[in-house]
Short mmCIF file of C-alpha atoms and ligand atoms in Angstrom, two decimals:
data_model
loop_
_atom_site.label_atom_id
_atom_site.label_comp_id
_atom_site.label_asym_id
_atom_site.label_seq_id
_atom_site.Cartn_x
_atom_site.Cartn_y
_atom_site.Cartn_z
CA MET V 1 -1.28 -14.62 -32.84
CA ILE V 2 0.44 -14.37 -29.45
CA ALA V 3 2.76 -11.72 -30.85
CA GLU V 4 -0.12 -9.59 -32.12
CA ASN V 5 -2.01 -10.05 -28.86
CA ILE V 6 0.94 -8.92 -26.77
CA GLN V 7 1.58 -5.95 -29.01
CA ARG V 8 -2.08 -4.94 -28.78
CA ILE V 9 -2.11 -5.41 -24.99
CA GLY V 10 0.93 -3.14 -24.74
CA GLU V 11 -0.88 -0.46 -26.71
CA ARG V 12 -3.98 -0.78 -24.55
CA ILE V 13 -1.92 -0.58 -21.35
CA SER V 14 -0.23 2.56 -22.67
CA ALA V 15 -3.55 4.16 -23.59
CA SER V 16 -5.02 3.45 -20.16
CA CYS V 17 -1.92 4.80 -18.46
CA LEU V 18 -2.07 7.96 -20.53
CA SER V 19 -5.60 8.65 -19.29
CA ILE V 20 -4.40 8.57 -15.68
CA LYS V 21 -0.90 9.98 -16.33
CA ARG V 22 0.94 6.89 -15.28
CA ASN V 23 4.10 5.36 -16.69
CA PRO V 24 3.15 2.13 -18.53
CA ALA V 25 6.49 0.62 -17.53
CA GLU V 26 5.18 0.51 -13.94
CA ILE V 27 2.41 -1.93 -14.82
CA ILE V 28 3.45 -5.55 -14.38
CA LEU V 29 1.85 -7.87 -16.91
CA VAL V 30 1.44 -11.29 -15.32
CA CYS V 31 1.06 -13.82 -18.10
CA VAL V 32 -1.44 -16.39 -16.80
CA ALA V 33 -0.13 -19.67 -18.19
CA LYS V 34 -2.57 -22.14 -16.63
CA GLY V 35 -3.60 -24.75 -19.15
CA ARG V 36 -1.19 -23.45 -21.82
CA SER V 37 1.47 -25.55 -23.49
CA ILE V 38 5.18 -25.09 -23.03
CA ALA V 39 5.41 -23.97 -26.67
CA GLU V 40 2.85 -21.24 -26.11
CA ILE V 41 4.55 -20.05 -22.97
CA LYS V 42 7.97 -20.05 -24.60
CA GLU V 43 6.57 -17.93 -27.37
CA ALA V 44 5.27 -15.41 -24.84
CA LEU V 45 8.68 -15.40 -23.14
CA SER V 46 10.40 -14.75 -26.44
CA LEU V 47 8.18 -11.68 -26.77
CA GLY V 48 9.38 -10.17 -23.52
CA VAL V 49 7.05 -11.68 -20.92
CA LYS V 50 8.89 -11.93 -17.58
CA ASP V 51 6.10 -12.77 -15.16
CA ILE V 52 4.25 -16.09 -15.20
CA GLY V 53 1.04 -16.75 -13.27
CA GLU V 54 -0.17 -20.22 -12.34
CA ASN V 55 -3.09 -21.43 -10.24
CA LYS V 56 -2.13 -25.06 -9.60
CA ILE V 57 1.00 -26.21 -7.84
CA GLN V 58 1.58 -29.43 -9.79
CA GLU V 59 1.26 -27.71 -13.14
CA ALA V 60 3.46 -24.86 -11.99
CA LEU V 61 6.21 -27.20 -10.74
CA LEU V 62 6.29 -29.03 -14.04
CA LYS V 63 6.56 -25.85 -16.09
CA TYR V 64 8.98 -24.26 -13.65
CA ASN V 65 11.45 -27.08 -14.19
CA LEU V 66 11.16 -26.81 -17.96
CA MET V 67 11.19 -23.01 -18.08
CA ARG V 68 14.11 -22.42 -15.81
CA GLN V 69 16.44 -23.96 -18.33
CA GLU V 70 14.96 -21.63 -20.90
CA ALA V 71 14.84 -18.43 -18.93
CA GLY V 72 17.15 -18.90 -15.97
CA ASP V 73 16.36 -16.63 -13.08
CA ARG V 74 14.93 -13.84 -15.19
CA LEU V 75 11.39 -15.11 -14.73
CA LYS V 76 9.17 -14.22 -11.83
CA TRP V 77 6.54 -16.75 -10.77
CA HIS V 78 3.18 -15.70 -9.40
CA MET V 79 0.72 -17.96 -7.57
CA ILE V 80 -2.74 -16.63 -8.37
CA GLY V 81 -5.02 -19.56 -7.47
CA HIS V 82 -6.42 -20.78 -4.21
CA LEU V 83 -3.58 -22.31 -2.21
CA GLN V 84 -4.24 -25.37 -0.08
CA ARG V 85 -2.30 -25.54 3.12
CA ASN V 86 -0.77 -28.91 2.26
CA LYS V 87 0.75 -27.37 -0.90
CA VAL V 88 2.40 -24.45 0.86
CA LYS V 89 5.79 -26.10 1.13
CA ASP V 90 6.07 -26.41 -2.65
CA ALA V 91 4.55 -22.99 -3.24
CA VAL V 92 7.14 -21.29 -1.06
CA LYS V 93 9.98 -22.99 -2.93
CA LEU V 94 8.65 -21.93 -6.27
CA PHE V 95 6.86 -18.62 -6.22
CA ASP V 96 8.26 -15.11 -6.03
CA LEU V 97 4.86 -13.66 -5.14
CA ILE V 98 1.76 -15.41 -3.78
CA HIS V 99 -1.28 -13.28 -4.70
CA SER V 100 -3.91 -15.48 -3.12
CA VAL V 101 -3.36 -15.43 0.64
CA ASP V 102 -6.95 -15.61 1.85
CA SER V 103 -6.77 -16.60 5.52
CA LEU V 104 -4.70 -16.09 8.62
CA LEU V 105 -4.06 -19.83 8.85
CA LEU V 106 -2.63 -19.88 5.34
CA ALA V 107 -0.39 -16.91 6.14
CA GLN V 108 0.88 -18.69 9.25
CA GLU V 109 1.60 -21.83 7.24
CA ILE V 110 3.51 -19.82 4.63
CA ASP V 111 5.47 -18.10 7.37
CA GLN V 112 6.46 -21.44 8.84
CA GLU V 113 7.53 -23.04 5.55
CA ALA V 114 9.39 -19.92 4.41
CA GLY V 115 11.22 -19.90 7.74
CA LYS V 116 12.39 -23.47 7.19
CA ILE V 117 14.16 -22.55 3.96
CA GLY V 118 15.33 -19.12 5.10
CA LYS V 119 13.13 -17.23 2.66
CA LEU V 120 11.30 -13.95 3.07
CA GLN V 121 8.15 -14.75 1.08
CA ASP V 122 6.38 -11.87 -0.65
CA ILE V 123 2.60 -12.15 -0.51
CA LEU V 124 -0.56 -10.26 -1.39
CA LEU V 125 -3.73 -10.55 0.64
CA GLU V 126 -6.76 -11.57 -1.39
CA VAL V 127 -9.82 -9.51 -0.62
CA LYS V 128 -13.40 -10.53 -1.25
CA THR V 129 -14.62 -7.19 -2.58
CA SER V 130 -17.94 -8.64 -3.74
CA PRO V 131 -20.43 -10.70 -1.72
CA GLU V 132 -20.33 -13.64 -4.17
CA ALA V 133 -20.23 -16.82 -2.14
CA THR V 134 -17.81 -18.53 -4.52
CA LYS V 135 -15.01 -16.04 -3.98
CA SER V 136 -12.39 -16.54 -1.32
CA GLY V 137 -10.51 -13.82 0.50
CA PHE V 138 -10.66 -11.58 3.52
CA VAL V 139 -13.85 -9.61 3.84
CA PRO V 140 -13.10 -5.88 4.04
CA GLN V 141 -14.25 -5.61 7.66
CA GLU V 142 -11.72 -8.18 8.86
CA LEU V 143 -8.81 -6.98 6.75
CA GLY V 144 -7.37 -4.47 9.21
CA ARG V 145 -7.13 -6.98 12.02
CA ALA V 146 -5.73 -9.64 9.68
CA VAL V 147 -3.04 -7.23 8.49
CA GLU V 148 -2.05 -6.51 12.09
CA LEU V 149 -1.64 -10.19 12.86
CA ILE V 150 0.06 -11.10 9.58
CA SER V 151 2.50 -8.19 9.92
CA GLY V 152 3.82 -9.92 13.02
CA LEU V 153 4.97 -12.94 10.99
CA THR V 154 8.67 -12.57 10.29
CA ASN V 155 9.19 -14.80 7.24
CA LEU V 156 6.73 -13.13 4.95
CA LYS V 157 6.20 -9.63 3.66
CA VAL V 158 2.85 -8.19 2.67
CA LYS V 159 3.35 -6.31 -0.59
CA GLY V 160 -0.27 -5.47 -1.35
CA LEU V 161 -3.80 -6.63 -2.09
CA MET V 162 -5.44 -8.73 -4.78
CA THR V 163 -9.03 -9.13 -5.88
CA ILE V 164 -11.09 -10.86 -8.55
CA ALA V 165 -14.14 -9.01 -9.83
CA PRO V 166 -17.38 -11.00 -9.93
CA LEU V 167 -18.00 -12.92 -13.11
CA GLY V 168 -21.21 -13.17 -15.03
CA ALA V 169 -21.92 -9.71 -16.38
CA PRO V 170 -22.78 -9.56 -20.10
CA LEU V 171 -19.58 -9.20 -22.11
CA GLU V 172 -20.09 -5.59 -23.13
CA GLN V 173 -20.58 -4.65 -19.46
CA VAL V 174 -17.88 -6.79 -17.89
CA ALA V 175 -15.25 -4.09 -17.63
CA GLU V 176 -17.47 -1.36 -16.19
CA SER V 177 -19.22 -3.74 -13.84
CA ALA V 178 -15.83 -4.54 -12.30
CA ARG V 179 -14.97 -0.92 -11.54
CA PRO V 180 -16.65 -0.64 -8.09
CA TYR V 181 -14.72 -3.69 -6.85
CA PHE V 182 -11.40 -2.37 -8.09
CA ARG V 183 -12.15 1.01 -6.55
CA LYS V 184 -12.99 -0.68 -3.28
CA LEU V 185 -9.65 -2.51 -3.28
CA ARG V 186 -7.82 0.74 -3.89
CA GLN V 187 -9.63 2.45 -1.02
CA LEU V 188 -8.74 -0.39 1.31
CA ARG V 189 -5.12 -0.18 0.19
CA ASP V 190 -4.99 3.59 0.62
CA ASP V 191 -6.29 3.21 4.17
CA LEU V 192 -3.73 0.53 5.05
CA ASP V 193 -0.53 1.43 3.21
CA LYS V 194 -0.30 3.66 0.15
CA LYS V 195 2.91 1.96 -0.97
CA TRP V 196 1.22 -1.42 -1.35
CA LEU V 197 0.63 -2.87 -4.79
CA LEU V 198 -2.74 -3.76 -6.27
CA SER V 199 -3.21 -6.97 -8.27
CA MET V 200 -6.47 -6.58 -10.17
CA GLY V 201 -7.70 -6.84 -13.72
CA MET V 202 -8.02 -9.80 -16.11
CA SER V 203 -8.49 -10.10 -19.87
CA ASP V 204 -11.92 -8.46 -19.98
CA ASP V 205 -11.41 -5.70 -17.46
CA PHE V 206 -7.71 -4.79 -17.23
CA GLU V 207 -8.09 -1.30 -18.66
CA VAL V 208 -10.64 -0.38 -16.01
CA ALA V 209 -8.34 -1.94 -13.42
CA ILE V 210 -5.45 0.24 -14.56
CA GLU V 211 -7.67 3.33 -14.44
CA GLU V 212 -8.50 2.40 -10.84
CA GLY V 213 -4.85 1.97 -9.87
CA ALA V 214 -3.75 -1.59 -10.69
CA ASP V 215 -0.02 -2.34 -10.48
CA LEU V 216 -0.23 -5.98 -11.56
CA ILE V 217 -2.71 -7.21 -14.16
CA ARG V 218 -3.25 -10.93 -14.71
CA LEU V 219 -3.97 -11.86 -18.31
CA GLY V 220 -4.54 -15.27 -19.85
CA ARG V 221 -7.01 -15.25 -22.74
CA ALA V 222 -5.98 -11.81 -23.99
CA ILE V 223 -2.46 -13.21 -24.55
CA PHE V 224 -3.17 -16.73 -25.75
CA SER V 225 -6.60 -16.77 -27.42
CA ARG V 226 -7.77 -15.43 -30.72
CA GLN V 227 -9.19 -11.99 -30.03
C1 PLP E 301 -7.39 -17.49 -14.91
C2 PLP E 301 -7.13 -16.33 -14.04
C3 PLP E 301 -6.76 -15.09 -14.60
C4 PLP E 301 -6.67 -14.84 -16.10
O1 PLP E 301 -7.94 -14.87 -16.65
P1 PLP E 301 -8.20 -14.44 -18.17
O2 PLP E 301 -9.64 -14.12 -18.18
O3 PLP E 301 -7.81 -15.60 -19.02
O4 PLP E 301 -7.36 -13.23 -18.42
C5 PLP E 301 -6.46 -14.07 -13.72
N1 PLP E 301 -6.55 -14.21 -12.39
C6 PLP E 301 -6.90 -15.38 -11.82
C7 PLP E 301 -6.97 -15.47 -10.34
C8 PLP E 301 -7.21 -16.47 -12.63
O5 PLP E 301 -7.57 -17.63 -12.06
#
């Protein structure tokens, strides 16, 4: 099942890229492994997955230790969930890219912990592109100022922006209903730094995200669940 899913996802990524004349090889598929077993994840790895996304530090640490023996340093680890400040020390040791930096305080904490271990930590800034109260992230109006301040921190590097589209639309409308939020993120990026990457798009809306300029898509169910 995972093999068919990944094959099908590859085809869908290619089709979306064709419509916007982009090279599918540029799109990074982050395999969201939260809640999945080691066996499932190993199967995905055997099928060419190189990027793993996790949203909880404890779970990520456990899998990291088991997976490193399997995949050595070929894997890239992505933190996609809300990061508590008291977990930053572990996060910095483990993750290649932290997608979910949602406050100046968190960025400062990451900078400090990265400094202690001599790491330049790659991060994305999470943006609250919709007014939903449950979402975390910088609101668009404060993003410019936050970027200025965060750019002054020497142990981290801002590589781009991340957003999560609001949930709750009826299934057949999920993808299209996400488009305005993805477009908003792209506009913000274009205003700040055109070279920055965009992390947007999940199982139900990744094709729309690619059409709107996604560089990293984060897929869980599309990889691991029966489609
Ligand atoms: C769980 C999660 C995903 C993957 O969601 P699916 O709908 O399973 O593809 C992507 N991004 C974030 C931030 C998540 O928490």
